[in-house]
mmCIF file of C-alpha atoms (C1' of nucleotides) in Angstrom:
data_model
loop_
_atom_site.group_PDB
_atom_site.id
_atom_site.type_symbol
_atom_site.label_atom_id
_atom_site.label_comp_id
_atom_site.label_asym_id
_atom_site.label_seq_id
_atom_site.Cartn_x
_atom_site.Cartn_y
_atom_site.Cartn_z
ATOM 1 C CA UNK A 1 -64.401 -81.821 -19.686
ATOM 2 C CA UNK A 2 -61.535 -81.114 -21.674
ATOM 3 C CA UNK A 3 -62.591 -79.438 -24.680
ATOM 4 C CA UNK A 4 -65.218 -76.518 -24.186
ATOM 5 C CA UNK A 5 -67.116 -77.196 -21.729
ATOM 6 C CA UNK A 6 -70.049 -74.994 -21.391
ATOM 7 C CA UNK A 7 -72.169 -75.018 -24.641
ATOM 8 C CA UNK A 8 -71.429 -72.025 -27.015
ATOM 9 C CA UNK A 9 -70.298 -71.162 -30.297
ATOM 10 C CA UNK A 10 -67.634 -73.666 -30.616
ATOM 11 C CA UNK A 11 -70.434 -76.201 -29.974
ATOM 12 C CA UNK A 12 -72.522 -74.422 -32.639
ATOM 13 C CA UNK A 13 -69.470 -74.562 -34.970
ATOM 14 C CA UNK A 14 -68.737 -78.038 -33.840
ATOM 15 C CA UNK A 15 -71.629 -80.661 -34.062
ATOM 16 C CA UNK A 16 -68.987 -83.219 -32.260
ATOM 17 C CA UNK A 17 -67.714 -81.387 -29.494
ATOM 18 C CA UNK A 18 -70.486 -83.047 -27.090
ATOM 19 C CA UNK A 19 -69.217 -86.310 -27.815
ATOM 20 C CA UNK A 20 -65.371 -85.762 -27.436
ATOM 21 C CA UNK A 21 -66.768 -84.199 -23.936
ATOM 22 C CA UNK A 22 -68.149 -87.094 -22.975
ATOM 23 C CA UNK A 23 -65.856 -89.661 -24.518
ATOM 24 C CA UNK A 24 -62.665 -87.919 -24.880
ATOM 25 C CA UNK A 25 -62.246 -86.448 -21.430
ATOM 26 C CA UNK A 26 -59.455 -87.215 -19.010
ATOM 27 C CA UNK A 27 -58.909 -91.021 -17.865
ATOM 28 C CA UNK A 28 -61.450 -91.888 -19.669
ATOM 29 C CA UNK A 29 -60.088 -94.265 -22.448
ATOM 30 C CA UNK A 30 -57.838 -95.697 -20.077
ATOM 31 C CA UNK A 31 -60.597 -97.077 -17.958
ATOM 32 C CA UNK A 32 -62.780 -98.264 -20.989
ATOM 33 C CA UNK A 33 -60.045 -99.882 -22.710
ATOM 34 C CA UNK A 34 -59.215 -101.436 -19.847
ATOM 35 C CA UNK A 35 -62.765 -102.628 -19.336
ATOM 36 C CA UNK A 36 -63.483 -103.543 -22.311
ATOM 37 C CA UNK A 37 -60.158 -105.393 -22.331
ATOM 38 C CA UNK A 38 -60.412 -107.423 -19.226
ATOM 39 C CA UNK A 39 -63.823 -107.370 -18.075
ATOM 40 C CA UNK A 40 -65.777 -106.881 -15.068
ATOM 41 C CA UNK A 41 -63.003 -105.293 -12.566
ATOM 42 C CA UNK A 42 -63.260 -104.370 -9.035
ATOM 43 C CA UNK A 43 -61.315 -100.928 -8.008
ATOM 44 C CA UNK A 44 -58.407 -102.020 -6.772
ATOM 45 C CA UNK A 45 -57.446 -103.860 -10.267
ATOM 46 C CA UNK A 46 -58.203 -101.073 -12.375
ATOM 47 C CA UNK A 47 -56.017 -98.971 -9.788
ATOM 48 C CA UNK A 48 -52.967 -101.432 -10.320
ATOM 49 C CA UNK A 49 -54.096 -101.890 -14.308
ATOM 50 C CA UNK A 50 -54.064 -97.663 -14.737
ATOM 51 C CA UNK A 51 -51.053 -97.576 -12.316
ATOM 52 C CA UNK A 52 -50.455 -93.820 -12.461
ATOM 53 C CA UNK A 53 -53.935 -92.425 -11.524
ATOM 54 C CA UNK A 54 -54.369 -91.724 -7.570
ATOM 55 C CA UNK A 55 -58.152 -92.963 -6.076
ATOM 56 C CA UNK A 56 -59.115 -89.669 -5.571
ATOM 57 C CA UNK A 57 -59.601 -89.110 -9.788
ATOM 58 C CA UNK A 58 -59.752 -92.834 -10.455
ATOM 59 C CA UNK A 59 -62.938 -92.536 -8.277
ATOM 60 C CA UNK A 60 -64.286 -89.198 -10.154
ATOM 61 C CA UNK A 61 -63.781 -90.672 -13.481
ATOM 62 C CA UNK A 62 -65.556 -93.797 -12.776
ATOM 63 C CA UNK A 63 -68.937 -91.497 -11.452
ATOM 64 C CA UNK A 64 -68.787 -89.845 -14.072
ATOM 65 C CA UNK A 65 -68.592 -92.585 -16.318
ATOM 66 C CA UNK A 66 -71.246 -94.484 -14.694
ATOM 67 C CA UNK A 67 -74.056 -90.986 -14.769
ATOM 68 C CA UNK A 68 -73.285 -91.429 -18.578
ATOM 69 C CA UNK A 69 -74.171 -94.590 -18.651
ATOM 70 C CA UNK A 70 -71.028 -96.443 -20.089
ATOM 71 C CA UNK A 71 -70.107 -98.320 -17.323
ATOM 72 C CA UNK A 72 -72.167 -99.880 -14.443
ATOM 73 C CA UNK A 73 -71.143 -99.851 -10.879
ATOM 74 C CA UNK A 74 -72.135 -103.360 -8.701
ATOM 75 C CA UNK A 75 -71.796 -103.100 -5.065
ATOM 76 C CA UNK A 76 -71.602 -106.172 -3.180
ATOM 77 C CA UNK A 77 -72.083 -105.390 0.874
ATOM 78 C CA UNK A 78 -69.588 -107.497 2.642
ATOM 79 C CA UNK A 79 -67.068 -106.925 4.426
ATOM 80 C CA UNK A 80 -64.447 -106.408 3.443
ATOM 81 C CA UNK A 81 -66.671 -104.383 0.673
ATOM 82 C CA UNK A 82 -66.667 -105.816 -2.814
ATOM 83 C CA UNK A 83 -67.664 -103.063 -6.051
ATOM 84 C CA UNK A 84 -67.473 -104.063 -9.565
ATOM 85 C CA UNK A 85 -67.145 -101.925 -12.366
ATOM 86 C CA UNK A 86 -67.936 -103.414 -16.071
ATOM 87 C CA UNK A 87 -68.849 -102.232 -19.104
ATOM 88 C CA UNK A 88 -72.291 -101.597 -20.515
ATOM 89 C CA UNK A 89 -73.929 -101.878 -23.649
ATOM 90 C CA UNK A 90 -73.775 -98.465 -24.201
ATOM 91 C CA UNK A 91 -70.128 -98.406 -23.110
ATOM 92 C CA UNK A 92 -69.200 -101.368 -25.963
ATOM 93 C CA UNK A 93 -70.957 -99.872 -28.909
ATOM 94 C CA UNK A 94 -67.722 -97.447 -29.055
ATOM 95 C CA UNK A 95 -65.609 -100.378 -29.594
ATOM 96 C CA UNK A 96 -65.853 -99.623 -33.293
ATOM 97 C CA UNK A 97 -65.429 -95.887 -32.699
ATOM 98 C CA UNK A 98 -61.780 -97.055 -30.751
ATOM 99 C CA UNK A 99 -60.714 -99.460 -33.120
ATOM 100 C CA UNK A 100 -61.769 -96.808 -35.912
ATOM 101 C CA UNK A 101 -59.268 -94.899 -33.846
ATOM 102 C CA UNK A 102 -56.900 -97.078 -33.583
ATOM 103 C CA UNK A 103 -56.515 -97.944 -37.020
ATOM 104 C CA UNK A 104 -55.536 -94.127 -38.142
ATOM 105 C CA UNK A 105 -53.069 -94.185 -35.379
ATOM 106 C CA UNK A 106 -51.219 -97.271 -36.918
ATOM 107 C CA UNK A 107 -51.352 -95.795 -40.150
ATOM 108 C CA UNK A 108 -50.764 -91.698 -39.394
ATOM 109 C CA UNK A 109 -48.828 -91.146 -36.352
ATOM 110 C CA UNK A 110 -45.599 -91.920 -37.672
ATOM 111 C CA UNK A 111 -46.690 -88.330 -40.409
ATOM 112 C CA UNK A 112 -47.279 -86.833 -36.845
ATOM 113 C CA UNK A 113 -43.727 -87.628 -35.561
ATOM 114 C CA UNK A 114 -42.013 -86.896 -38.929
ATOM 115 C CA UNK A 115 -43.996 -83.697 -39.218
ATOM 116 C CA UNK A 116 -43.003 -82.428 -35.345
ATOM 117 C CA UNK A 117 -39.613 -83.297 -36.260
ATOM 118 C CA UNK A 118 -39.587 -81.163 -39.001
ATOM 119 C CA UNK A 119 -41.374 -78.289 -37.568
ATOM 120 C CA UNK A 120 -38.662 -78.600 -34.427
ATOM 121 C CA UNK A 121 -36.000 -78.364 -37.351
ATOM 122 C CA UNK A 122 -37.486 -75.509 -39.220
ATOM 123 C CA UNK A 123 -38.418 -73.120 -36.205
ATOM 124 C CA UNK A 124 -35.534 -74.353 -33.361
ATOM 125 C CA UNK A 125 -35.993 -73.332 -29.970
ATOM 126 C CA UNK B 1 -52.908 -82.542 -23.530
ATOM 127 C CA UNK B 2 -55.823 -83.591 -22.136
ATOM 128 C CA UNK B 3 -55.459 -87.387 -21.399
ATOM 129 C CA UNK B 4 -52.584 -88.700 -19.830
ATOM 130 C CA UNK B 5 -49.623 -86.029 -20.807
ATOM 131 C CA UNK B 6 -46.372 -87.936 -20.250
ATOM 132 C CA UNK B 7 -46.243 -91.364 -21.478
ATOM 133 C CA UNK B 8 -46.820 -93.845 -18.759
ATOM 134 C CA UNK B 9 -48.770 -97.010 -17.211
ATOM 135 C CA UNK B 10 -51.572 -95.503 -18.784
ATOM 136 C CA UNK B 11 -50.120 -95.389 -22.280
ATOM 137 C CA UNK B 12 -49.166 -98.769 -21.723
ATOM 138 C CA UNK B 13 -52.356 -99.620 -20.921
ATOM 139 C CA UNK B 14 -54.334 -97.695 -23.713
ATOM 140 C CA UNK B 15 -53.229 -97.582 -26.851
ATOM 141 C CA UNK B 16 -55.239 -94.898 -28.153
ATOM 142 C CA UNK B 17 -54.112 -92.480 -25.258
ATOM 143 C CA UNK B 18 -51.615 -90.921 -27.780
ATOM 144 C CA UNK B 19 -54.086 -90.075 -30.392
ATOM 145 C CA UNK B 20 -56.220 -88.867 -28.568
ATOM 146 C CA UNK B 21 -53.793 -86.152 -26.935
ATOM 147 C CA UNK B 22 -53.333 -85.623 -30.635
ATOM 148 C CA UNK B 23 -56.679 -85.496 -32.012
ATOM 149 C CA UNK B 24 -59.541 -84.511 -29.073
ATOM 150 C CA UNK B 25 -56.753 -81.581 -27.211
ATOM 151 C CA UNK B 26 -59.016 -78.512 -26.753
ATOM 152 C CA UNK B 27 -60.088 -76.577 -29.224
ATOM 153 C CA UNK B 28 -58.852 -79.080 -31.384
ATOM 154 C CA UNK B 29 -62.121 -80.295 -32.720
ATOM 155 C CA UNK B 30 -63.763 -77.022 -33.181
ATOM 156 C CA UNK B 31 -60.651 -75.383 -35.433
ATOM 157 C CA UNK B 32 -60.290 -78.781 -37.535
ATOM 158 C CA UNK B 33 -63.996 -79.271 -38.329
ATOM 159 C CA UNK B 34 -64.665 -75.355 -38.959
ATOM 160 C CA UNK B 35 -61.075 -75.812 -41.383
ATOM 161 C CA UNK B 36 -62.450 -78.796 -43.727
ATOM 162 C CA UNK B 37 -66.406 -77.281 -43.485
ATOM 163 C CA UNK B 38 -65.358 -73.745 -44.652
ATOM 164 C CA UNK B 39 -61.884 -74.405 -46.519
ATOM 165 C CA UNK B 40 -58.924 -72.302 -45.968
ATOM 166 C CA UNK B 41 -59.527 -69.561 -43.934
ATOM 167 C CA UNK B 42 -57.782 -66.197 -42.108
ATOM 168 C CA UNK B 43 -57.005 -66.059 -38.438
ATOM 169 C CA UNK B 44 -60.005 -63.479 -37.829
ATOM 170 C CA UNK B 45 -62.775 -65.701 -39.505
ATOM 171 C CA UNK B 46 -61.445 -68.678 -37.403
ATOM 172 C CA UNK B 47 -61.657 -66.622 -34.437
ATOM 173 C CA UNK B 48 -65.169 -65.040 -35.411
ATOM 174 C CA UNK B 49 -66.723 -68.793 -36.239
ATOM 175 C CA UNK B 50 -65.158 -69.992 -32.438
ATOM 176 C CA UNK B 51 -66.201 -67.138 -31.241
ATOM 177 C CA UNK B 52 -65.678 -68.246 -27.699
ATOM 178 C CA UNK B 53 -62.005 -68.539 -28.207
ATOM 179 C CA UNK B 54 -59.494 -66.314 -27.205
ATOM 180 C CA UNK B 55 -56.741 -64.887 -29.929
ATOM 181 C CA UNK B 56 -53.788 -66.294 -27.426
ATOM 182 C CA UNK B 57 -55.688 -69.646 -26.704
ATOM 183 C CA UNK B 58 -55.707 -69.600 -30.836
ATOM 184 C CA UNK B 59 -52.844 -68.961 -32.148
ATOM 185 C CA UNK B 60 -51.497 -71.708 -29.158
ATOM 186 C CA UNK B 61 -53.858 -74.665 -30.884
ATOM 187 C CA UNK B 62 -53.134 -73.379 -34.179
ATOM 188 C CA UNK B 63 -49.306 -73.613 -33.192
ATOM 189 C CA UNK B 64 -49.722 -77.349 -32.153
ATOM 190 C CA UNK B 65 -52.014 -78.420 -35.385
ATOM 191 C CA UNK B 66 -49.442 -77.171 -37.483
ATOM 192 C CA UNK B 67 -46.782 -79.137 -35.545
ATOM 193 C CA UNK B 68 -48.241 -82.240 -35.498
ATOM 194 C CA UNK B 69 -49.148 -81.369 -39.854
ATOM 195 C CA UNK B 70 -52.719 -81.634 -39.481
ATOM 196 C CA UNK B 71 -53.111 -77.898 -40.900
ATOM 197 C CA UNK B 72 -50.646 -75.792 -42.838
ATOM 198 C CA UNK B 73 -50.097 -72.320 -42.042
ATOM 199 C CA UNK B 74 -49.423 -69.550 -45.229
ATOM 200 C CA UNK B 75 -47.894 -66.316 -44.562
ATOM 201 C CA UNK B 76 -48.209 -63.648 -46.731
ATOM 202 C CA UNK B 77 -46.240 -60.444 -46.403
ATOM 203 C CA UNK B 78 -48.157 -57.640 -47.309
ATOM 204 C CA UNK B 79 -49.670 -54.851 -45.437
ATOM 205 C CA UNK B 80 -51.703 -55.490 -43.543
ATOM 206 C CA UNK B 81 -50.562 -59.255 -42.782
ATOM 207 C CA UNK B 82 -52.097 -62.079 -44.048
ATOM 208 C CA UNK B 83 -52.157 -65.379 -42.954
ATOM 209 C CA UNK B 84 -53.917 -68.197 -43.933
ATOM 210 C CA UNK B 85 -54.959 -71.479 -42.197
ATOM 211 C CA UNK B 86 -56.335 -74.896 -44.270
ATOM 212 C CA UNK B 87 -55.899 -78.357 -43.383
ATOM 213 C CA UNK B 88 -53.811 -80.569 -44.171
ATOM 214 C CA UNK B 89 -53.972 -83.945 -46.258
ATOM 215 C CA UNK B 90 -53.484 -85.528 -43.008
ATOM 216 C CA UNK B 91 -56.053 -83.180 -40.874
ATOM 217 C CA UNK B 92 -58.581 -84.004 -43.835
ATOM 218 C CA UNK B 93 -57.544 -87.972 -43.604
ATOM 219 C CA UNK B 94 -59.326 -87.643 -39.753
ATOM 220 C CA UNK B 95 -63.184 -86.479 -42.082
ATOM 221 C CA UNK B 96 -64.123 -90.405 -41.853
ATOM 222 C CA UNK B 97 -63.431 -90.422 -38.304
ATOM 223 C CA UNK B 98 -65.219 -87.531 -37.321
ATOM 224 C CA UNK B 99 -68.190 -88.770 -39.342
ATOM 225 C CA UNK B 100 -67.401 -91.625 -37.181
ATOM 226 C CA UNK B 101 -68.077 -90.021 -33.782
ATOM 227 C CA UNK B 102 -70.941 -87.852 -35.275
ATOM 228 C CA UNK B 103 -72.732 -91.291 -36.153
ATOM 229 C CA UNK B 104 -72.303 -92.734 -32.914
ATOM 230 C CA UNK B 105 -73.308 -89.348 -31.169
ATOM 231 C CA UNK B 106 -76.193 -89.101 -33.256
ATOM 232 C CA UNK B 107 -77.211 -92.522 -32.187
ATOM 233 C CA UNK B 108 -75.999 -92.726 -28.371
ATOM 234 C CA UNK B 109 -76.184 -89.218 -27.234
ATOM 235 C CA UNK B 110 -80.070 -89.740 -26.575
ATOM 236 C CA UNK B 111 -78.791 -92.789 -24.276
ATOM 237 C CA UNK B 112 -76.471 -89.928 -22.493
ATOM 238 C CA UNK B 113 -78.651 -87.761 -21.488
ATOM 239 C CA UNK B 114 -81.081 -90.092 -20.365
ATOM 240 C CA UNK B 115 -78.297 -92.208 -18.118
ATOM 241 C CA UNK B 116 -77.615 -88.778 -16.528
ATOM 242 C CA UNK B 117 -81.328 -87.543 -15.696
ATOM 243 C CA UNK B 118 -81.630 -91.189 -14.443
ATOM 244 C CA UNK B 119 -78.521 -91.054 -12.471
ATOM 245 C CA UNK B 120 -79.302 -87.694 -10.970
ATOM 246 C CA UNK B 121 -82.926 -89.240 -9.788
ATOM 247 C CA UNK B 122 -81.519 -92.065 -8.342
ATOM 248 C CA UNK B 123 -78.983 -90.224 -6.240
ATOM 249 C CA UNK B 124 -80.314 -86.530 -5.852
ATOM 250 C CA UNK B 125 -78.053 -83.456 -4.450
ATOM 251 C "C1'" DC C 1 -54.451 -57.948 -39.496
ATOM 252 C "C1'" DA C 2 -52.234 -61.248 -36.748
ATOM 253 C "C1'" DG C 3 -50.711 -61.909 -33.333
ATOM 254 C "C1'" DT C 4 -47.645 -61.001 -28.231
ATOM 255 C "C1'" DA C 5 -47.137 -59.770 -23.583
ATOM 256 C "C1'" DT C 6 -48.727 -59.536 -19.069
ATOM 257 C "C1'" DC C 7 -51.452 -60.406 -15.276
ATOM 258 C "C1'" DC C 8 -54.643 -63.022 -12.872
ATOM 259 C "C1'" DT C 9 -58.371 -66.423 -11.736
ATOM 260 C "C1'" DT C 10 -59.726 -70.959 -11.774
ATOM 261 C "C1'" DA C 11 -59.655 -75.831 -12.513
ATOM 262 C "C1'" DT C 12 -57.248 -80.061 -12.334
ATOM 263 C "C1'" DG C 13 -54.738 -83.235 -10.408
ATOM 264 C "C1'" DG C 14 -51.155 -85.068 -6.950
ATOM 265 C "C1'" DA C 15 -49.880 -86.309 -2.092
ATOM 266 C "C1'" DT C 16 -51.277 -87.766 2.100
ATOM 267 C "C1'" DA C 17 -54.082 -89.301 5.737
ATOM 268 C "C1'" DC C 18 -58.172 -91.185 7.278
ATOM 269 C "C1'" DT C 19 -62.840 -94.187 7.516
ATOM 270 C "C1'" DG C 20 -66.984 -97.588 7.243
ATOM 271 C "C1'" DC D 1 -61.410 -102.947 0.207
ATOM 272 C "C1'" DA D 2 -63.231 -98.851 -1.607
ATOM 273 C "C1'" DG D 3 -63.258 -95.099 -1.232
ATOM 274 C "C1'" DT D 4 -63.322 -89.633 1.300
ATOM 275 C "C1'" DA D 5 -61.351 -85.588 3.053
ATOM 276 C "C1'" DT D 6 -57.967 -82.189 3.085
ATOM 277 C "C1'" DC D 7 -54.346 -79.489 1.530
ATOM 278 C "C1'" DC D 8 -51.388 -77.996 -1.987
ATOM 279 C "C1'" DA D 9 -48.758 -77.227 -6.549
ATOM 280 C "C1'" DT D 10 -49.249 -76.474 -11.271
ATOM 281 C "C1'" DA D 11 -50.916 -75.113 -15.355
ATOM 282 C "C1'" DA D 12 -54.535 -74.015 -18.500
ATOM 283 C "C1'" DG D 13 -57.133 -70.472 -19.850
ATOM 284 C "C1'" DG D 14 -59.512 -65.628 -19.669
ATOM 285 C "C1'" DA D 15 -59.111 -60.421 -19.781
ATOM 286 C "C1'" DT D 16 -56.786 -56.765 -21.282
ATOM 287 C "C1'" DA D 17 -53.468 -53.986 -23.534
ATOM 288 C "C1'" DC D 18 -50.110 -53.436 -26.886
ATOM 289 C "C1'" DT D 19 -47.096 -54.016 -31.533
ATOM 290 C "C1'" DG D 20 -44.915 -54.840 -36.384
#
DNA sequence: CAGTATCCTTATGGATACTG
DNA sequence: CAGTATCCATAAGGATACTG
């Protein structure tokens, strides 16, 4: 969880803070971009495809993501063993939401840059 | 930060990893919505509507919205001090997106908490 | 009022090695 | 392959006290 975490008054104040929990938290656009991107994945390609997140988190994430229900887990008992993650319904109905997101990031982060770079000029060190 | 931090694979990867560090940091959320629902506001009513926050965690968040121009920070010298927070044109261009992600909560989060309950019945402890 | 300063606890994530 | 287990470094955040 990255923003409150426990509920409180900054959930009371914030009717969308349970969302950004669940949607917004570490690693977690990453791996649903990358689903939704490329499809049905097993772990070692979305290892390669994130490239700087170690197993041990990679494999947190993904439980976590799977309880919530946005992305299923397939395990296929062979050997060597075979699991593939992919994206559920509930998973693709943020689509929107991202490319929502997306679009104000095309159109506002340069403001963001110029208005760091200004702030950095105003108040140096 | 709460996604990725330093630009990397991941970045690469996902394009909306930067806005999100931007947008969905901690306390982020909380201290933008409260801003455009209650207009321009003093550091002690922010910190009395997020009442779980603490005055150093606030004035750090406050520090980094007004950096990146999403709020705008007035000082006034008198005695006592007063300052006074309100968003920014830019903070207020994010109200569609919020609406956005209260839509999609208001419609999903049902789905959430189900997948979870499920999930915890399925594999118990 | 609007913060700072300091100290301290905890959570998160990285590195590494190991297993069914 | 698909993880687990273990240990460790860092930093984010809380509690508390203090200041212009």
């Amino acid at each position: 969880m990255q923003t409150t975490g426990t509920p409180g008054a900054a959930e009371v104040a914030c009717p969308i803070s349970p969302v950004v929990d669940i949607v917004f938290s570490r690693w977690t656009t990453p791996i649903l971009w990358t689903l939704n991107e490329f499809g049905r994945q097993r772990f070692v390609e979305l290892e390669r495809r994130i490239a700087t997140v170690t197993p041990k988190v990679l494999t947190q994430r993904l439980r976590q993501l799977e309880r919530d229900g946005l992305i299923t887990r397939t395990y296929h008992p062979e050997v060597p063993p075979r699991v593939e993650y992919e994206i559920s319904d509930l998973g693709r109905s943020l689509a929107p939401l991202f490319a929502h997101l997306a679009t104000w990031a095309s159109a506002n982060l340069g403001s963001v840059e110029r208005a760091r770079h200004d702030y950095d000029a105003r108040a140096p060190r």
